mmCIF file of C-alpha atoms in Angstrom:
data_model
loop_
_atom_site.group_PDB
_atom_site.id
_atom_site.type_symbol
_atom_site.label_atom_id
_atom_site.label_comp_id
_atom_site.label_asym_id
_atom_site.label_seq_id
_atom_site.Cartn_x
_atom_site.Cartn_y
_atom_site.Cartn_z
ATOM 1 C CA UNK A 1 14.075 4.570 12.946
ATOM 2 C CA UNK A 2 12.886 8.107 12.240
ATOM 3 C CA UNK A 3 9.418 8.951 13.443
ATOM 4 C CA UNK A 4 7.015 11.116 11.448
ATOM 5 C CA UNK A 5 4.048 11.055 13.809
ATOM 6 C CA UNK A 6 3.774 10.538 17.531
ATOM 7 C CA UNK A 7 0.706 10.444 19.817
ATOM 8 C CA UNK A 8 0.929 10.330 23.588
ATOM 9 C CA UNK A 9 -2.211 9.676 25.626
ATOM 10 C CA UNK A 10 -4.174 11.476 22.963
ATOM 11 C CA UNK A 11 -7.866 11.871 23.794
ATOM 12 C CA UNK A 12 -10.699 13.535 21.962
ATOM 13 C CA UNK A 13 -14.189 13.884 23.398
ATOM 14 C CA UNK A 14 -17.312 14.973 21.558
ATOM 15 C CA UNK A 15 -19.703 16.449 24.127
ATOM 16 C CA UNK A 16 -18.434 14.138 26.811
ATOM 17 C CA UNK A 17 -18.174 10.999 24.683
ATOM 18 C CA UNK A 18 -14.669 9.741 23.918
ATOM 19 C CA UNK A 19 -13.872 9.209 20.216
ATOM 20 C CA UNK A 20 -10.212 8.635 21.043
ATOM 21 C CA UNK A 21 -9.029 7.727 24.517
ATOM 22 C CA UNK A 22 -5.411 7.465 25.698
ATOM 23 C CA UNK A 23 -4.363 6.826 22.120
ATOM 24 C CA UNK A 24 -0.647 6.035 21.835
ATOM 25 C CA UNK A 25 1.019 5.614 18.483
ATOM 26 C CA UNK A 26 4.394 6.171 16.858
ATOM 27 C CA UNK A 27 4.639 5.938 13.071
ATOM 28 C CA UNK A 28 7.913 5.587 11.135
ATOM 29 C CA UNK A 29 8.939 7.665 8.115
ATOM 30 C CA UNK A 30 8.981 6.210 4.628
ATOM 31 C CA UNK A 31 6.159 3.703 4.997
ATOM 32 C CA UNK A 32 2.650 3.150 3.712
ATOM 33 C CA UNK A 33 0.570 2.495 6.791
ATOM 34 C CA UNK A 34 -2.981 1.179 6.996
ATOM 35 C CA UNK A 35 -5.185 2.607 9.734
ATOM 36 C CA UNK A 36 -7.758 -0.133 10.019
ATOM 37 C CA UNK A 37 -10.802 -0.414 12.206
ATOM 38 C CA UNK A 38 -14.554 -0.927 12.114
ATOM 39 C CA UNK A 39 -16.977 1.928 11.583
ATOM 40 C CA UNK A 40 -16.925 4.373 14.468
ATOM 41 C CA UNK A 41 -13.563 3.188 15.800
ATOM 42 C CA UNK A 42 -11.961 6.646 15.664
ATOM 43 C CA UNK A 43 -10.135 6.564 12.311
ATOM 44 C CA UNK A 44 -11.516 9.831 10.981
ATOM 45 C CA UNK A 45 -11.140 11.569 14.347
ATOM 46 C CA UNK A 46 -7.480 10.584 14.435
ATOM 47 C CA UNK A 47 -6.883 11.794 10.881
ATOM 48 C CA UNK A 48 -8.674 15.088 11.532
ATOM 49 C CA UNK A 49 -6.556 15.652 14.635
ATOM 50 C CA UNK A 50 -3.399 14.992 12.600
ATOM 51 C CA UNK A 51 -4.633 17.288 9.827
ATOM 52 C CA UNK A 52 -5.203 20.041 12.392
ATOM 53 C CA UNK A 53 -8.961 20.231 11.854
ATOM 54 C CA UNK A 54 -9.718 19.163 15.420
ATOM 55 C CA UNK A 55 -7.896 19.965 18.630
ATOM 56 C CA UNK A 56 -7.170 17.290 21.229
ATOM 57 C CA UNK A 57 -9.106 17.263 24.488
ATOM 58 C CA UNK A 58 -6.029 15.855 26.246
ATOM 59 C CA UNK A 59 -2.625 14.423 25.398
ATOM 60 C CA UNK A 60 -0.272 15.348 22.565
ATOM 61 C CA UNK A 61 0.139 14.688 18.889
ATOM 62 C CA UNK A 62 3.243 15.788 16.992
ATOM 63 C CA UNK A 63 4.138 15.510 13.337
ATOM 64 C CA UNK A 64 7.807 15.754 12.514
ATOM 65 C CA UNK A 65 8.136 17.320 15.970
ATOM 66 C CA UNK A 66 5.472 20.001 15.464
ATOM 67 C CA UNK A 67 1.984 20.232 16.937
ATOM 68 C CA UNK A 68 -0.594 20.448 14.118
ATOM 69 C CA UNK A 69 -0.703 24.003 12.747
ATOM 70 C CA UNK A 70 0.455 26.199 9.906
ATOM 71 C CA UNK A 71 3.855 24.504 9.772
ATOM 72 C CA UNK A 72 2.466 20.964 9.569
ATOM 73 C CA UNK A 73 -0.173 21.917 7.005
ATOM 74 C CA UNK A 74 2.637 22.889 4.634
ATOM 75 C CA UNK A 75 3.900 19.313 4.514
ATOM 76 C CA UNK A 76 0.735 17.290 5.116
ATOM 77 C CA UNK A 77 -1.483 16.438 2.179
ATOM 78 C CA UNK A 78 -4.947 15.501 3.406
ATOM 79 C CA UNK A 79 -7.696 13.679 1.547
ATOM 80 C CA UNK A 80 -10.961 14.077 3.446
ATOM 81 C CA UNK A 81 -13.648 11.438 3.523
ATOM 82 C CA UNK A 82 -15.997 13.695 1.607
ATOM 83 C CA UNK A 83 -15.556 15.919 -1.376
ATOM 84 C CA UNK A 84 -15.253 19.586 -0.464
ATOM 85 C CA UNK A 85 -15.365 21.081 -3.947
ATOM 86 C CA UNK A 86 -18.128 23.557 -4.676
ATOM 87 C CA UNK A 87 -20.291 22.348 -7.511
ATOM 88 C CA UNK A 88 -19.991 25.612 -9.491
ATOM 89 C CA UNK A 89 -16.205 25.255 -9.701
ATOM 90 C CA UNK A 90 -14.313 23.998 -12.693
ATOM 91 C CA UNK A 91 -11.445 21.530 -12.378
ATOM 92 C CA UNK A 92 -9.127 24.417 -13.371
ATOM 93 C CA UNK A 93 -10.426 26.536 -10.446
ATOM 94 C CA UNK A 94 -9.467 23.815 -8.004
ATOM 95 C CA UNK A 95 -6.052 23.407 -9.613
ATOM 96 C CA UNK A 96 -5.532 27.147 -9.126
ATOM 97 C CA UNK A 97 -6.561 26.929 -5.457
ATOM 98 C CA UNK A 98 -4.090 24.103 -4.842
ATOM 99 C CA UNK A 99 -1.301 25.931 -6.679
ATOM 100 C CA UNK A 100 -2.036 29.045 -4.576
ATOM 101 C CA UNK A 101 -2.222 27.293 -1.236
ATOM 102 C CA UNK A 102 0.567 24.762 -1.457
ATOM 103 C CA UNK A 103 4.161 25.455 -2.442
ATOM 104 C CA UNK A 104 4.758 21.756 -2.965
ATOM 105 C CA UNK A 105 1.946 21.356 -5.518
ATOM 106 C CA UNK A 106 3.251 19.906 -8.789
ATOM 107 C CA UNK A 107 0.915 21.333 -11.452
ATOM 108 C CA UNK A 108 2.542 19.451 -14.334
ATOM 109 C CA UNK A 109 2.025 16.162 -12.554
ATOM 110 C CA UNK A 110 -1.614 16.950 -11.763
ATOM 111 C CA UNK A 111 -2.338 17.940 -15.365
ATOM 112 C CA UNK A 112 -0.650 14.811 -16.641
ATOM 113 C CA UNK A 113 -2.722 12.550 -14.361
ATOM 114 C CA UNK A 114 -5.949 14.350 -15.292
ATOM 115 C CA UNK A 115 -5.104 14.022 -18.957
ATOM 116 C CA UNK A 116 -4.534 10.291 -18.632
ATOM 117 C CA UNK A 117 -7.911 10.046 -16.913
ATOM 118 C CA UNK A 118 -9.496 11.917 -19.772
ATOM 119 C CA UNK A 119 -10.726 14.704 -17.479
ATOM 120 C CA UNK A 120 -10.682 18.151 -18.993
ATOM 121 C CA UNK A 121 -9.616 21.103 -16.836
ATOM 122 C CA UNK A 122 -12.625 23.016 -18.106
ATOM 123 C CA UNK A 123 -15.124 20.431 -16.772
ATOM 124 C CA UNK A 124 -17.489 21.678 -14.121
ATOM 125 C CA UNK A 125 -17.485 19.743 -10.862
ATOM 126 C CA UNK A 126 -21.243 19.266 -10.930
ATOM 127 C CA UNK A 127 -20.988 17.380 -14.234
ATOM 128 C CA UNK A 128 -18.575 14.801 -12.781
ATOM 129 C CA UNK A 129 -19.711 11.437 -11.423
ATOM 130 C CA UNK A 130 -19.005 10.512 -7.805
ATOM 131 C CA UNK A 131 -16.158 8.208 -8.865
ATOM 132 C CA UNK A 132 -14.607 10.865 -11.095
ATOM 133 C CA UNK A 133 -14.802 13.457 -8.321
ATOM 134 C CA UNK A 134 -12.975 11.064 -6.023
ATOM 135 C CA UNK A 135 -10.304 10.541 -8.667
ATOM 136 C CA UNK A 136 -9.859 14.302 -9.182
ATOM 137 C CA UNK A 137 -9.549 14.836 -5.455
ATOM 138 C CA UNK A 138 -6.953 12.082 -5.151
ATOM 139 C CA UNK A 139 -4.986 13.464 -8.111
ATOM 140 C CA UNK A 140 -4.797 16.853 -6.376
ATOM 141 C CA UNK A 141 -3.759 15.414 -3.045
ATOM 142 C CA UNK A 142 -1.138 13.099 -4.563
ATOM 143 C CA UNK A 143 0.260 15.886 -6.769
ATOM 144 C CA UNK A 144 1.722 17.573 -3.714
ATOM 145 C CA UNK A 145 5.285 16.624 -2.795
ATOM 146 C CA UNK A 146 4.301 16.251 0.855
ATOM 147 C CA UNK A 147 6.095 14.557 3.737
ATOM 148 C CA UNK A 148 2.906 12.985 5.029
ATOM 149 C CA UNK A 149 -0.255 12.007 3.175
ATOM 150 C CA UNK A 150 -3.415 11.420 5.192
ATOM 151 C CA UNK A 151 -5.943 9.561 3.083
ATOM 152 C CA UNK A 152 -9.300 9.063 4.781
ATOM 153 C CA UNK A 153 -11.232 6.226 3.115
ATOM 154 C CA UNK A 154 -9.793 6.827 -0.382
ATOM 155 C CA UNK A 155 -11.411 3.681 -1.800
ATOM 156 C CA UNK A 156 -14.758 3.781 -0.028
ATOM 157 C CA UNK A 157 -17.832 3.877 -2.226
ATOM 158 C CA UNK A 158 -16.150 3.396 -5.605
ATOM 159 C CA UNK A 159 -16.204 0.462 -8.018
ATOM 160 C CA UNK A 160 -13.349 -2.116 -8.141
ATOM 161 C CA UNK A 161 -11.800 -0.627 -11.312
ATOM 162 C CA UNK A 162 -11.720 2.827 -9.726
ATOM 163 C CA UNK A 163 -10.233 1.273 -6.595
ATOM 164 C CA UNK A 164 -7.424 -0.192 -8.705
ATOM 165 C CA UNK A 165 -6.829 3.199 -10.285
ATOM 166 C CA UNK A 166 -6.682 4.863 -6.883
ATOM 167 C CA UNK A 167 -4.225 2.290 -5.516
ATOM 168 C CA UNK A 168 -2.069 2.576 -8.658
ATOM 169 C CA UNK A 169 -2.035 6.348 -8.251
ATOM 170 C CA UNK A 170 -0.956 6.019 -4.639
ATOM 171 C CA UNK A 171 1.827 3.545 -5.509
ATOM 172 C CA UNK A 172 3.150 5.516 -8.448
ATOM 173 C CA UNK A 173 3.282 8.803 -6.527
ATOM 174 C CA UNK A 174 4.793 7.378 -3.385
ATOM 175 C CA UNK A 175 8.399 8.321 -2.746
ATOM 176 C CA UNK A 176 10.555 6.603 -0.141
ATOM 177 C CA UNK A 177 10.986 9.730 1.960
ATOM 178 C CA UNK A 178 7.283 10.332 2.393
ATOM 179 C CA UNK A 179 4.768 8.535 4.582
ATOM 180 C CA UNK A 180 1.229 7.618 3.628
ATOM 181 C CA UNK A 181 -1.491 6.842 6.143
ATOM 182 C CA UNK A 182 -4.566 5.223 4.615
ATOM 183 C CA UNK A 183 -7.663 4.700 6.704
ATOM 184 C CA UNK A 184 -10.131 2.109 5.513
ATOM 185 C CA UNK A 185 -12.183 -0.904 6.405
ATOM 186 C CA UNK A 186 -11.727 -2.408 2.913
ATOM 187 C CA UNK A 187 -8.633 -4.359 3.842
ATOM 188 C CA UNK A 188 -8.428 -7.009 1.113
ATOM 189 C CA UNK A 189 -8.057 -4.362 -1.545
ATOM 190 C CA UNK A 190 -5.407 -2.381 0.222
ATOM 191 C CA UNK A 191 -3.307 -4.986 1.979
ATOM 192 C CA UNK A 192 -0.733 -5.468 -0.787
ATOM 193 C CA UNK A 193 0.210 -1.793 -0.831
ATOM 194 C CA UNK A 194 0.803 -1.554 2.934
ATOM 195 C CA UNK A 195 4.067 -1.862 4.846
ATOM 196 C CA UNK A 196 2.559 -1.598 8.304
ATOM 197 C CA UNK A 197 -0.885 -1.770 9.832
ATOM 198 C CA UNK A 198 -2.573 -0.323 12.903
ATOM 199 C CA UNK A 199 -5.828 -1.787 14.201
ATOM 200 C CA UNK A 200 -7.947 0.638 16.152
ATOM 201 C CA UNK A 201 -11.186 0.087 17.975
ATOM 202 C CA UNK A 202 -13.243 2.166 20.394
ATOM 203 C CA UNK A 203 -10.697 4.974 20.203
ATOM 204 C CA UNK A 204 -7.647 2.913 21.097
ATOM 205 C CA UNK A 205 -4.848 1.077 19.332
ATOM 206 C CA UNK A 206 -5.608 -2.634 19.552
ATOM 207 C CA UNK A 207 -2.687 -4.027 17.573
ATOM 208 C CA UNK A 208 -0.014 -2.828 15.164
ATOM 209 C CA UNK A 209 2.788 -4.353 13.150
ATOM 210 C CA UNK A 210 4.328 -5.188 9.795
ATOM 211 C CA UNK A 211 2.021 -6.829 7.231
ATOM 212 C CA UNK A 212 4.545 -9.399 5.987
ATOM 213 C CA UNK A 213 5.603 -10.260 9.559
ATOM 214 C CA UNK A 214 2.018 -11.237 10.397
ATOM 215 C CA UNK A 215 1.838 -13.325 7.241
ATOM 216 C CA UNK A 216 5.181 -15.006 8.075
ATOM 217 C CA UNK A 217 4.418 -15.631 11.756
ATOM 218 C CA UNK A 218 0.720 -16.426 11.687
ATOM 219 C CA UNK A 219 0.332 -17.639 8.096
ATOM 220 C CA UNK A 220 -2.636 -15.369 7.582
ATOM 221 C CA UNK A 221 -3.453 -12.108 5.893
ATOM 222 C CA UNK A 222 -4.268 -8.857 7.672
ATOM 223 C CA UNK A 223 -7.807 -9.261 6.390
ATOM 224 C CA UNK A 224 -8.130 -12.620 8.159
ATOM 225 C CA UNK A 225 -6.499 -11.243 11.294
ATOM 226 C CA UNK A 226 -8.921 -8.314 11.254
ATOM 227 C CA UNK A 227 -11.927 -10.631 11.047
ATOM 228 C CA UNK A 228 -10.544 -12.573 14.005
ATOM 229 C CA UNK A 229 -9.783 -9.547 16.175
ATOM 230 C CA UNK A 230 -13.023 -7.727 15.410
ATOM 231 C CA UNK A 231 -15.342 -10.745 15.357
ATOM 232 C CA UNK A 232 -18.831 -9.554 16.235
ATOM 233 C CA UNK B 1 -2.882 -6.837 -14.666
ATOM 234 C CA UNK B 2 -2.015 -6.862 -10.973
ATOM 235 C CA UNK B 3 -0.475 -10.037 -9.639
ATOM 236 C CA UNK B 4 -2.463 -12.342 -7.391
ATOM 237 C CA UNK B 5 -1.301 -13.088 -3.891
ATOM 238 C CA UNK B 6 -2.329 -15.777 -1.440
ATOM 239 C CA UNK B 7 -3.053 -14.840 2.125
ATOM 240 C CA UNK B 8 -0.989 -17.511 3.887
ATOM 241 C CA UNK B 9 2.504 -16.237 3.092
ATOM 242 C CA UNK B 10 4.362 -12.924 3.075
ATOM 243 C CA UNK B 11 3.779 -10.894 -0.085
ATOM 244 C CA UNK B 12 7.492 -10.338 -0.713
ATOM 245 C CA UNK B 13 8.093 -14.113 -0.806
ATOM 246 C CA UNK B 14 5.330 -14.515 -3.388
ATOM 247 C CA UNK B 15 6.903 -11.728 -5.467
ATOM 248 C CA UNK B 16 10.262 -13.554 -5.307
ATOM 249 C CA UNK B 17 8.574 -16.758 -6.525
ATOM 250 C CA UNK B 18 6.784 -14.903 -9.324
ATOM 251 C CA UNK B 19 9.994 -13.255 -10.554
ATOM 252 C CA UNK B 20 11.966 -16.507 -10.263
ATOM 253 C CA UNK B 21 9.445 -18.173 -12.561
ATOM 254 C CA UNK B 22 9.640 -15.220 -14.963
ATOM 255 C CA UNK B 23 13.416 -15.587 -15.094
ATOM 256 C CA UNK B 24 13.503 -19.390 -15.317
ATOM 257 C CA UNK B 25 10.808 -19.475 -17.982
ATOM 258 C CA UNK B 26 12.780 -16.989 -20.051
ATOM 259 C CA UNK B 27 10.474 -13.968 -19.816
ATOM 260 C CA UNK B 28 13.661 -12.219 -18.777
ATOM 261 C CA UNK B 29 16.676 -13.735 -20.478
ATOM 262 C CA UNK B 30 20.226 -14.244 -19.151
ATOM 263 C CA UNK B 31 21.993 -10.948 -18.562
ATOM 264 C CA UNK B 32 18.884 -8.921 -19.340
ATOM 265 C CA UNK B 33 18.237 -5.737 -17.423
ATOM 266 C CA UNK B 34 15.183 -5.942 -15.177
ATOM 267 C CA UNK B 35 12.624 -3.139 -14.968
ATOM 268 C CA UNK B 36 13.156 -0.771 -12.025
ATOM 269 C CA UNK B 37 11.682 -1.468 -8.596
ATOM 270 C CA UNK B 38 9.167 1.297 -9.221
ATOM 271 C CA UNK B 39 8.049 -0.140 -12.564
ATOM 272 C CA UNK B 40 7.763 -3.651 -11.167
ATOM 273 C CA UNK B 41 5.876 -2.414 -8.095
ATOM 274 C CA UNK B 42 3.429 -0.676 -10.390
ATOM 275 C CA UNK B 43 3.034 -3.766 -12.572
ATOM 276 C CA UNK B 44 2.399 -6.013 -9.565
ATOM 277 C CA UNK B 45 0.329 -3.305 -7.808
ATOM 278 C CA UNK B 46 2.339 -3.642 -4.623
ATOM 279 C CA UNK B 47 4.173 -1.316 -2.280
ATOM 280 C CA UNK B 48 7.604 -0.325 -3.717
ATOM 281 C CA UNK B 49 9.221 -1.142 -0.356
ATOM 282 C CA UNK B 50 7.920 -4.708 -0.629
ATOM 283 C CA UNK B 51 9.249 -4.991 -4.197
ATOM 284 C CA UNK B 52 12.606 -3.678 -2.982
ATOM 285 C CA UNK B 53 12.708 -6.375 -0.325
ATOM 286 C CA UNK B 54 11.904 -9.062 -2.905
ATOM 287 C CA UNK B 55 14.741 -7.746 -5.105
ATOM 288 C CA UNK B 56 17.223 -7.960 -2.229
ATOM 289 C CA UNK B 57 16.134 -11.545 -1.704
ATOM 290 C CA UNK B 58 16.666 -12.329 -5.399
ATOM 291 C CA UNK B 59 20.109 -10.758 -5.225
ATOM 292 C CA UNK B 60 20.978 -12.965 -2.280
ATOM 293 C CA UNK B 61 19.933 -16.027 -4.255
ATOM 294 C CA UNK B 62 22.377 -14.947 -6.981
ATOM 295 C CA UNK B 63 19.712 -15.046 -9.660
ATOM 296 C CA UNK B 64 19.846 -11.274 -9.955
ATOM 297 C CA UNK B 65 22.901 -9.060 -9.744
ATOM 298 C CA UNK B 66 22.876 -5.382 -9.052
ATOM 299 C CA UNK B 67 25.077 -2.771 -10.620
ATOM 300 C CA UNK B 68 25.028 0.375 -8.600
ATOM 301 C CA UNK B 69 24.296 2.867 -11.325
ATOM 302 C CA UNK B 70 22.753 0.868 -14.110
ATOM 303 C CA UNK B 71 20.216 -1.266 -12.266
ATOM 304 C CA UNK B 72 19.585 -4.937 -11.802
ATOM 305 C CA UNK B 73 20.313 -7.726 -14.245
ATOM 306 C CA UNK B 74 19.432 -11.399 -14.559
ATOM 307 C CA UNK B 75 22.512 -13.474 -13.822
ATOM 308 C CA UNK B 76 24.602 -14.728 -16.760
ATOM 309 C CA UNK B 77 25.601 -17.756 -14.733
ATOM 310 C CA UNK B 78 23.780 -20.781 -16.205
ATOM 311 C CA UNK B 79 24.626 -22.888 -13.155
ATOM 312 C CA UNK B 80 22.758 -20.569 -10.788
ATOM 313 C CA UNK B 81 19.806 -20.599 -13.158
ATOM 314 C CA UNK B 82 19.814 -24.395 -13.355
ATOM 315 C CA UNK B 83 20.041 -24.659 -9.576
ATOM 316 C CA UNK B 84 17.085 -22.304 -9.093
ATOM 317 C CA UNK B 85 15.093 -24.214 -11.662
ATOM 318 C CA UNK B 86 15.768 -27.516 -9.927
ATOM 319 C CA UNK B 87 14.930 -26.136 -6.495
ATOM 320 C CA UNK B 88 11.641 -24.713 -7.791
ATOM 321 C CA UNK B 89 10.831 -28.043 -9.483
ATOM 322 C CA UNK B 90 11.590 -29.883 -6.223
ATOM 323 C CA UNK B 91 9.241 -27.572 -4.403
ATOM 324 C CA UNK B 92 6.421 -28.313 -6.837
ATOM 325 C CA UNK B 93 7.109 -32.061 -6.620
ATOM 326 C CA UNK B 94 7.042 -31.943 -2.814
ATOM 327 C CA UNK B 95 3.766 -30.043 -2.928
ATOM 328 C CA UNK B 96 2.341 -32.748 -5.170
ATOM 329 C CA UNK B 97 3.534 -35.554 -2.881
ATOM 330 C CA UNK B 98 2.103 -33.788 0.135
ATOM 331 C CA UNK B 99 -1.308 -33.188 -1.458
ATOM 332 C CA UNK B 100 -1.619 -36.644 -2.948
ATOM 333 C CA UNK B 101 -0.465 -38.138 0.390
ATOM 334 C CA UNK B 102 -3.407 -36.439 2.077
ATOM 335 C CA UNK B 103 -5.663 -38.461 -0.219
ATOM 336 C CA UNK B 104 -4.007 -41.631 1.068
ATOM 337 C CA UNK B 105 -1.592 -42.394 -1.778
ATOM 338 C CA UNK B 106 1.908 -43.702 -1.044
ATOM 339 C CA UNK B 107 4.882 -42.055 -2.824
ATOM 340 C CA UNK B 108 5.147 -45.132 -5.116
ATOM 341 C CA UNK B 109 1.487 -44.853 -6.051
ATOM 342 C CA UNK B 110 1.989 -41.156 -6.626
ATOM 343 C CA UNK B 111 4.745 -41.910 -9.155
ATOM 344 C CA UNK B 112 2.508 -44.475 -10.907
ATOM 345 C CA UNK B 113 -0.233 -41.853 -11.175
ATOM 346 C CA UNK B 114 2.172 -39.503 -12.933
ATOM 347 C CA UNK B 115 3.226 -42.177 -15.397
ATOM 348 C CA UNK B 116 -0.359 -42.827 -16.373
ATOM 349 C CA UNK B 117 -1.188 -39.198 -17.144
#
């Protein structure tokens, strides 16, 4: 099976404290993968390393054979945990930034999704609700024809209807030759869109596998397995 | 509306069951073209890869046939349909016997119960 992302003994320390430690992971192409773990387990650190926003303290991480850098940024579409739009900007300003920065940005697709959401390109960011901002950000990220999508907590902090919209948007934009990594601790909502799962805790991979294999072998959902593995 | 899934079985198997019922109940008629994997995945709110796997399973059962360029169709073979219907009915009957057995009823008593409904 083709690999899109590979980590070998990857470690990241923040002023001496390990956020990731000897992290080993190999992710296949063409799958939707859930990166699941409790708060503070290292999910965001891992995603930021893959997005090239952090550099490893030790070990290696490669995406499609490249270390994170200019090359990988051209085919990775990253949704950060927080919104990074400036409040004075209009939706059209952000569309222009994406069109400028990314060759693979599909403007027609973005406009179509915004239209269906009833969001006008002339709206100012500061007039949008938190949920709407999250939707706009997801629309932008999913409008790129990327090889790898890194979605950090895409459904955190939004209502169930917005969650459904976000999952629908992910499903309908997914193509078989791309890979999507979704980090979250809201497993029930996301389980049915995942192929594979990775449990991480305290900066290390605890368990990984195929969602339907777990259900077939253990007769339980990933949500139930998570509660068992991470029982407090 | 997204489909509901139980947590004790693989999702693709539950999709197969859902689509079998749709076909047997006539939501999709004999020889009718099924929506694409992508459309069905969207309707069920599941991963397209999982829907694809369910489709392969349905093809193996003979209930659905695939034509390379034009898509997937419900079988026109009434025998296959009847067989699937019977096997699904058997499954439901076995479930009933199992559940009612847990309450302490014998199979004979279970049949009597049905007659009195």
